[in-house]
Short mmCIF file of C-alpha atoms in Angstrom, two decimals:
data_model
loop_
_atom_site.label_atom_id
_atom_site.label_comp_id
_atom_site.label_asym_id
_atom_site.label_seq_id
_atom_site.Cartn_x
_atom_site.Cartn_y
_atom_site.Cartn_z
CA MET A 1 77.08 -162.20 203.37
CA THR A 2 75.46 -163.71 206.41
CA ARG A 3 74.51 -161.46 209.34
CA SER A 4 76.96 -163.15 211.56
CA PHE A 5 79.76 -162.81 209.07
CA ALA A 6 78.87 -159.05 208.55
CA ALA A 7 78.94 -158.68 212.33
CA ALA A 8 82.37 -160.14 212.46
CA LEU A 9 83.56 -157.69 209.84
CA ARG A 10 82.14 -154.75 211.74
CA ARG A 11 83.74 -155.97 214.92
CA ALA A 12 87.12 -156.32 213.19
CA ASN A 13 86.80 -152.80 211.64
CA ARG A 14 86.11 -151.34 215.12
CA LEU A 15 89.12 -152.95 216.55
CA MET A 16 91.34 -151.39 213.76
CA ARG A 17 90.12 -147.82 214.12
CA PRO A 18 93.26 -146.18 215.55
CA ALA A 19 94.80 -143.73 213.15
CA LYS A 20 98.05 -145.47 212.82
CA LEU A 21 98.18 -149.17 212.09
CA GLY A 22 101.18 -151.36 212.47
CA LYS A 23 102.28 -153.90 209.87
CA THR A 24 100.04 -156.44 211.30
CA GLY A 25 97.04 -154.10 211.45
CA ARG A 26 97.58 -153.09 207.80
CA SER A 27 97.72 -156.75 206.69
CA ILE A 28 94.52 -157.53 208.56
CA GLN A 29 92.83 -154.44 207.05
CA LYS A 30 93.87 -155.68 203.62
CA THR A 31 92.27 -159.04 204.41
CA MET A 32 89.03 -157.38 205.58
CA THR A 33 88.78 -155.43 202.35
CA GLY A 34 89.32 -158.56 200.35
CA LEU A 35 86.76 -160.53 202.24
CA MET A 36 84.07 -157.81 201.72
CA VAL A 37 84.78 -157.74 198.01
CA LYS A 38 84.58 -161.49 197.90
CA SER A 39 81.17 -161.45 199.57
CA ALA A 40 79.83 -159.17 196.81
CA MET A 41 81.41 -161.32 194.17
CA ALA A 42 80.39 -164.76 195.45
CA ALA A 43 78.52 -166.64 192.80
CA LEU A 44 74.81 -167.31 193.51
CA THR A 45 74.36 -170.06 190.86
CA PRO A 46 74.53 -172.79 191.64
CA LYS A 47 73.57 -172.24 195.29
CA PRO A 48 76.13 -173.84 197.63
CA ALA A 49 75.10 -176.37 200.29
CA LYS A 50 74.08 -174.94 203.63
CA THR A 51 76.92 -174.53 206.04
CA PRO A 52 77.19 -173.74 209.78
CA LYS A 53 76.99 -170.01 210.61
CA ALA A 54 80.11 -168.26 211.72
CA ALA A 55 79.80 -167.28 215.37
CA VAL A 56 79.25 -163.56 216.22
CA PRO A 57 82.25 -162.37 218.16
CA LYS A 58 81.30 -161.16 221.69
CA ALA A 59 82.26 -157.78 223.04
CA GLY A 60 85.76 -157.74 224.40
CA ARG A 61 87.09 -160.57 222.33
CA SER A 62 90.61 -160.18 220.90
CA LEU A 63 91.32 -159.41 217.33
CA GLY A 64 92.91 -162.74 216.93
CA VAL A 65 89.69 -164.42 217.88
CA VAL A 66 87.85 -162.39 215.27
CA LEU A 67 90.42 -163.24 212.58
CA LYS A 68 90.03 -166.89 213.36
CA GLN A 69 86.28 -166.65 212.90
CA LEU A 70 86.72 -164.87 209.60
CA ARG A 71 89.20 -167.47 208.31
CA ALA A 72 86.72 -170.23 209.25
CA ALA A 73 83.98 -168.44 207.49
CA GLN A 74 86.08 -167.92 204.33
CA SER A 75 86.90 -171.64 204.33
CA LEU A 76 83.14 -172.45 204.03
CA MET A 77 82.60 -170.34 201.03
CA PRO A 78 82.18 -172.12 197.66
CA GLY A 79 85.12 -172.81 195.43
CA ALA A 80 87.69 -172.92 198.34
CA ALA A 81 91.19 -173.76 197.38
CA GLY A 82 92.18 -177.35 197.07
CA GLN A 83 88.79 -178.69 195.99
CA THR A 84 89.65 -179.05 192.25
CA VAL A 85 91.95 -181.45 190.30
CA ALA A 86 93.78 -180.96 187.08
CA PRO A 87 91.64 -181.31 183.98
CA ARG A 88 91.93 -184.39 181.84
CA ILE A 89 93.72 -183.78 178.60
CA PRO A 90 93.86 -185.90 175.33
CA LYS A 91 96.79 -188.00 174.49
CA GLY A 92 99.59 -185.93 172.94
CA ALA A 93 98.45 -182.66 174.52
CA GLN A 94 100.40 -180.86 177.10
CA TYR A 95 99.18 -179.05 180.28
CA LEU A 96 102.20 -177.35 181.72
CA ALA A 97 102.78 -175.45 185.03
CA ARG A 98 105.04 -172.42 184.57
CA VAL A 99 106.00 -169.10 186.18
CA HIS A 100 106.27 -165.84 184.31
CA ARG A 101 108.49 -163.06 185.63
CA SER A 102 108.55 -159.47 184.41
CA ALA A 103 109.58 -156.04 185.61
CA ALA A 104 105.95 -155.54 186.78
CA GLY A 105 105.80 -158.74 188.86
CA SER A 106 105.40 -162.44 188.41
CA ARG A 107 102.58 -164.90 188.21
CA SER A 108 102.28 -168.71 187.90
CA TYR A 109 100.23 -170.06 185.07
CA LYS A 110 99.11 -173.22 183.28
CA LEU A 111 99.55 -173.57 179.60
CA TYR A 112 97.58 -175.95 177.41
CA LEU A 113 99.23 -177.02 174.08
CA PRO A 114 96.89 -178.97 171.77
CA ALA A 115 97.91 -182.38 170.44
CA SER A 116 96.68 -181.21 167.09
CA GLN A 117 99.17 -178.25 166.97
CA PRO A 118 101.74 -178.80 169.73
CA LYS A 119 104.57 -176.70 168.36
CA ARG A 120 102.68 -174.10 166.26
CA PRO A 121 99.23 -173.47 167.53
CA LYS A 122 96.83 -171.46 165.40
CA GLY A 123 96.14 -168.92 168.08
CA LEU A 124 96.43 -168.18 171.87
CA ILE A 125 93.66 -167.27 174.39
CA LEU A 126 94.59 -165.73 177.74
CA MET A 127 91.93 -167.13 180.27
CA LEU A 128 91.46 -165.10 183.51
CA HIS A 129 89.57 -166.84 186.27
CA GLY A 130 87.16 -165.28 188.66
CA CYS A 131 87.42 -164.82 192.50
CA ASN A 132 88.04 -167.88 194.55
CA GLN A 133 88.82 -169.91 191.38
CA THR A 134 92.07 -171.47 190.11
CA PRO A 135 93.33 -172.12 186.57
CA ASP A 136 92.41 -175.83 186.89
CA ASP A 137 88.93 -175.03 188.20
CA PHE A 138 88.45 -172.47 185.37
CA ALA A 139 89.65 -174.85 182.72
CA ILE A 140 87.38 -177.62 183.90
CA GLY A 141 84.33 -175.31 184.16
CA THR A 142 84.72 -173.57 180.84
CA HIS A 143 85.87 -176.82 179.03
CA MET A 144 88.09 -174.43 177.06
CA ASN A 145 90.77 -177.04 176.58
CA ALA A 146 88.45 -179.39 174.59
CA MET A 147 87.42 -176.53 172.34
CA ALA A 148 91.04 -175.43 172.05
CA GLU A 149 91.98 -178.98 170.93
CA LYS A 150 89.30 -178.79 168.33
CA HIS A 151 90.61 -175.67 166.79
CA GLY A 152 94.31 -176.00 167.48
CA LEU A 153 94.63 -173.27 169.96
CA ALA A 154 97.01 -172.72 172.94
CA ILE A 155 95.34 -171.61 176.17
CA ALA A 156 97.24 -169.79 179.01
CA TYR A 157 95.58 -169.71 182.59
CA PRO A 158 97.36 -167.15 184.84
CA ALA A 159 96.78 -167.71 188.46
CA GLN A 160 95.92 -164.87 190.89
CA GLY A 161 97.12 -166.31 194.14
CA ARG A 162 96.02 -165.32 197.73
CA PRO A 163 99.17 -163.25 198.28
CA ASP A 164 98.02 -160.99 195.49
CA ASN A 165 94.41 -160.89 196.70
CA PRO A 166 93.03 -162.65 199.82
CA VAL A 167 90.33 -164.38 197.75
CA SER A 168 92.19 -164.63 194.44
CA CYS A 169 90.41 -161.83 192.65
CA TRP A 170 92.23 -159.85 189.93
CA ASN A 171 92.44 -156.37 191.39
CA TRP A 172 90.55 -154.62 188.59
CA PHE A 173 89.14 -151.95 190.95
CA LYS A 174 92.52 -150.44 191.84
CA PRO A 175 93.67 -147.39 189.75
CA GLY A 176 97.12 -148.84 189.54
CA ASN A 177 95.69 -151.82 187.63
CA GLN A 178 93.63 -149.86 185.17
CA GLY A 179 96.40 -148.28 182.93
CA ARG A 180 99.14 -149.37 180.69
CA GLY A 181 102.76 -150.20 181.69
CA ALA A 182 102.27 -151.14 185.33
CA GLY A 183 100.50 -153.50 187.73
CA GLU A 184 98.56 -156.64 186.78
CA PRO A 185 97.84 -155.60 183.25
CA ALA A 186 101.49 -155.11 182.57
CA ILE A 187 102.29 -158.62 184.00
CA LEU A 188 99.57 -160.22 181.95
CA ALA A 189 100.61 -158.34 178.73
CA SER A 190 104.28 -159.41 179.30
CA LEU A 191 103.24 -163.01 179.69
CA THR A 192 101.18 -162.83 176.52
CA ARG A 193 104.04 -161.35 174.55
CA LYS A 194 106.38 -163.98 175.80
CA LEU A 195 104.01 -166.73 174.61
CA MET A 196 103.45 -164.95 171.25
CA LYS A 197 107.25 -165.00 170.65
CA ASP A 198 107.58 -168.71 171.77
CA LEU A 199 104.64 -169.88 169.67
CA GLY A 200 105.23 -167.59 166.69
CA LEU A 201 101.94 -165.82 166.76
CA SER A 202 100.98 -162.36 165.74
CA ARG A 203 98.40 -160.02 167.38
CA ASP A 204 95.59 -161.14 165.00
CA ALA A 205 95.79 -164.54 166.55
CA VAL A 206 95.91 -163.54 170.26
CA PHE A 207 92.72 -163.11 172.45
CA VAL A 208 91.78 -162.68 176.08
CA ALA A 209 88.69 -163.80 178.04
CA GLY A 210 87.55 -163.75 181.65
CA LEU A 211 84.73 -164.35 184.17
CA SER A 212 83.64 -161.76 186.78
CA ALA A 213 86.80 -160.10 188.15
CA GLY A 214 88.59 -161.94 185.30
CA GLY A 215 86.17 -160.36 182.94
CA ALA A 216 86.89 -156.87 184.35
CA MET A 217 90.51 -157.49 183.89
CA ALA A 218 89.88 -158.74 180.24
CA ALA A 219 88.02 -155.49 179.66
CA ILE A 220 90.98 -153.44 180.85
CA LEU A 221 93.49 -155.42 178.78
CA ALA A 222 91.35 -154.80 175.65
CA ASP A 223 91.39 -151.07 176.42
CA VAL A 224 95.11 -150.53 177.28
CA TYR A 225 96.80 -153.32 175.23
CA PRO A 226 95.07 -153.21 171.74
CA ASP A 227 98.60 -153.86 170.18
CA VAL A 228 98.62 -157.27 172.02
CA PHE A 229 95.09 -158.58 171.83
CA SER A 230 92.77 -158.45 168.81
CA ALA A 231 89.65 -159.65 170.60
CA ALA A 232 88.26 -160.11 174.08
CA GLY A 233 85.51 -162.13 175.75
CA ILE A 234 84.00 -160.57 178.82
CA HIS A 235 81.62 -162.74 180.88
CA SER A 236 79.82 -161.02 183.79
CA GLY A 237 82.44 -158.28 184.00
CA LEU A 238 82.60 -154.52 184.42
CA ALA A 239 84.05 -151.63 182.42
CA ARG A 240 87.54 -150.25 183.02
CA GLY A 241 87.31 -147.43 185.52
CA ALA A 242 83.91 -148.60 186.98
CA ALA A 243 85.54 -148.53 190.44
CA ARG A 244 88.52 -146.97 192.15
CA ASP A 245 88.66 -148.89 195.41
CA ALA A 246 86.96 -151.83 197.21
CA ARG A 247 84.05 -149.70 198.37
CA SER A 248 83.17 -148.33 194.91
CA ALA A 249 83.79 -151.92 193.53
CA VAL A 250 80.97 -153.24 195.79
CA ALA A 251 78.72 -150.30 194.69
CA ALA A 252 79.45 -150.94 190.99
CA MET A 253 78.64 -154.61 191.33
CA ARG A 254 75.45 -153.98 193.09
CA ARG A 255 74.07 -151.03 191.08
CA GLY A 256 76.22 -150.85 187.99
CA GLY A 257 79.37 -148.71 187.49
CA ALA A 258 79.97 -146.11 184.89
CA PRO A 259 83.67 -145.83 183.84
CA GLU A 260 84.16 -142.35 185.39
CA GLY A 261 87.64 -140.93 185.91
CA ALA A 262 89.52 -143.60 183.99
CA ALA A 263 92.28 -141.86 182.22
CA PRO A 264 92.46 -142.40 178.52
CA PRO A 265 95.16 -144.97 177.85
CA VAL A 266 98.23 -143.75 176.02
CA ILE A 267 98.84 -146.48 173.46
CA PRO A 268 100.44 -147.08 170.16
CA ARG A 269 98.23 -147.09 166.99
CA ALA A 270 96.39 -150.32 166.67
CA ARG A 271 93.24 -151.65 165.11
CA PRO A 272 90.18 -151.73 167.42
CA VAL A 273 89.84 -154.66 169.61
CA ARG A 274 86.62 -156.71 168.97
CA ARG A 275 84.64 -157.71 172.00
CA ILE A 276 82.03 -160.42 172.83
CA VAL A 277 80.09 -159.76 176.04
CA PHE A 278 77.97 -162.22 178.08
CA GLN A 279 75.73 -161.19 180.93
CA GLY A 280 72.81 -162.83 182.81
CA ASP A 281 69.85 -160.60 183.38
CA ALA A 282 69.32 -162.25 186.82
CA ASP A 283 72.80 -161.81 188.03
CA SER A 284 72.68 -160.47 191.56
CA THR A 285 76.48 -160.36 191.93
CA VAL A 286 77.38 -158.14 189.04
CA HIS A 287 74.51 -156.00 188.07
CA PRO A 288 73.42 -156.57 184.43
CA SER A 289 73.71 -152.85 183.68
CA ASN A 290 77.41 -153.28 183.77
CA ALA A 291 77.22 -154.95 180.38
CA ALA A 292 75.73 -151.74 178.92
CA MET A 293 78.57 -149.83 180.41
CA ILE A 294 81.12 -152.16 178.61
CA VAL A 295 79.34 -151.56 175.29
CA ALA A 296 79.10 -147.82 175.85
CA ALA A 297 82.85 -147.68 176.60
CA ALA A 298 83.71 -149.72 173.50
CA VAL A 299 81.34 -148.25 170.79
CA GLY A 300 79.99 -145.10 172.27
CA PRO A 301 76.99 -144.37 174.48
CA ASP A 302 74.78 -143.51 171.48
CA ALA A 303 75.55 -146.58 169.43
CA THR A 304 72.65 -148.85 168.34
CA PRO A 305 72.90 -152.42 167.19
CA GLY A 306 72.70 -153.08 163.59
CA LYS A 307 71.24 -156.50 164.15
CA ILE A 308 69.18 -158.01 166.98
CA SER A 309 68.46 -161.81 167.13
CA LYS A 310 66.36 -163.57 169.88
CA ARG A 311 66.54 -167.24 170.39
CA SER A 312 66.37 -169.89 173.01
CA VAL A 313 68.50 -172.93 173.88
CA ARG A 314 67.29 -175.71 176.45
CA GLY A 315 64.51 -173.50 177.58
CA ARG A 316 66.61 -170.32 178.05
CA GLY A 317 65.94 -167.37 175.97
CA TYR A 318 68.72 -164.88 175.05
CA ALA A 319 69.13 -161.79 172.89
CA ARG A 320 72.18 -161.10 170.70
CA ARG A 321 72.98 -157.62 169.68
CA ASP A 322 75.59 -156.88 167.02
CA PHE A 323 77.27 -153.55 166.90
CA ALA A 324 79.17 -152.59 163.72
CA GLY A 325 82.64 -150.89 163.62
CA PRO A 326 83.71 -148.11 161.24
CA ASP A 327 84.60 -150.78 158.50
CA GLY A 328 81.27 -152.30 158.72
CA GLY A 329 82.33 -155.44 160.44
CA VAL A 330 80.95 -156.68 163.81
CA LEU A 331 82.96 -154.88 166.47
CA LEU A 332 80.95 -156.00 169.36
CA GLU A 333 78.41 -158.76 170.26
CA LEU A 334 76.25 -158.41 173.34
CA TRP A 335 74.58 -161.63 174.70
CA MET A 336 71.94 -161.07 177.34
CA LEU A 337 70.78 -164.24 178.97
CA GLU A 338 67.30 -164.54 180.42
CA GLY A 339 67.15 -165.85 183.92
CA ALA A 340 70.94 -166.47 184.07
CA GLY A 341 72.86 -165.71 187.25
CA HIS A 342 76.55 -165.21 187.97
CA ALA A 343 78.02 -168.18 186.20
CA TRP A 344 79.80 -169.18 182.96
CA SER A 345 77.08 -169.91 180.44
CA GLY A 346 77.17 -173.47 179.00
CA GLY A 347 79.90 -174.46 181.43
CA ARG A 348 80.43 -177.90 183.06
CA ALA A 349 79.19 -178.64 186.57
CA ALA A 350 82.59 -180.09 187.66
CA GLY A 351 83.93 -176.50 187.71
CA SER A 352 82.70 -173.76 190.02
CA TYR A 353 80.45 -170.76 188.95
CA THR A 354 79.00 -172.53 185.82
CA ASP A 355 75.52 -172.82 184.37
CA SER A 356 75.15 -175.79 182.02
CA LYS A 357 71.97 -174.48 180.48
CA GLY A 358 73.71 -172.34 177.91
CA PRO A 359 74.19 -170.82 175.34
CA ASP A 360 77.79 -172.12 175.29
CA ALA A 361 79.87 -169.06 176.00
CA THR A 362 83.20 -170.88 175.24
CA ALA A 363 82.07 -172.11 171.88
CA GLN A 364 80.67 -168.63 170.89
CA MET A 365 83.80 -166.82 172.07
CA ILE A 366 86.08 -169.05 169.94
CA ARG A 367 83.73 -168.63 166.97
CA PHE A 368 83.84 -164.84 167.43
CA PHE A 369 87.64 -164.79 167.98
CA LEU A 370 88.41 -166.82 164.90
CA GLN A 371 85.98 -165.03 162.46
CA LYS A 372 87.85 -162.81 160.06
CA PRO A 373 87.18 -159.08 160.58
CA ALA A 374 85.69 -157.26 157.63
#
């Protein structure tokens, strides 16, 4: 966050200090919170081009002037809406725009159906984008459709629009979105169940993956809907319960957030959800210690990896740690990437928040999803 933008936020907060806010004031306050969270989540790799600084509001200026400046500053942030186009798809494949409605709420989404398996895909991956991204942007950056075509998988890309969050973040930090049966997790689980029925898929062939705020939501879904998802891919995310509001979300992203106070989910009996976790050790948006919190929440704080392998790809070193489950199979893989920032590893430059250097998170997630548990 630039100094001038921070000053604008402080000015707006001072103008909203009366104890009782009207409808407009509450709406503005929600926008301020969203912008502060966005600033903490904004990707630092690759670095955006330099842009003009937002003007500092002078004393006595109206709230309307401050809001105008904030909107202008937001439009200069990387990944602004409207800057991406639909991904190219091979002949015979489908990329459909749909809307899902449920008792918990509705979301629009894009659905990729591979030409190799148009009516009966071999599996389904729910892909959750990060802040200030769109389904199209996320599909392009992760090149997930190309990998799905290779393996005969369907991909669903739910959209978190600006009416749901000012900068299109999944609201992973709100307690109402950290449990089962309500909020955004319930919407996403309902969408997944609908697609499972339509495509004739069982739980063993259904997976979820996400980046940043999407990664945090993927971790929540793995915790509270193990009867729907059999495996989860979490890239630069946080553990369920790492935050309880916007303020603690910023703190968790900056310093790491232990999942304190998260109520144990009341769920039907289900097999454990396998997890593959990617985290850059130079990520200054989501602190690398959050990866350890995800691991501890999944396999216990005292768990030790049964296997550690260190390799490099295109000059980048990485360490992979495998944690075994009760049955002896790999329950969790942790990939720590040397020198990597807040970006999808092995992604395509045409999408936002990607790092082409690798390793290829998309390929490794699909490999992990499709391998048979012991």
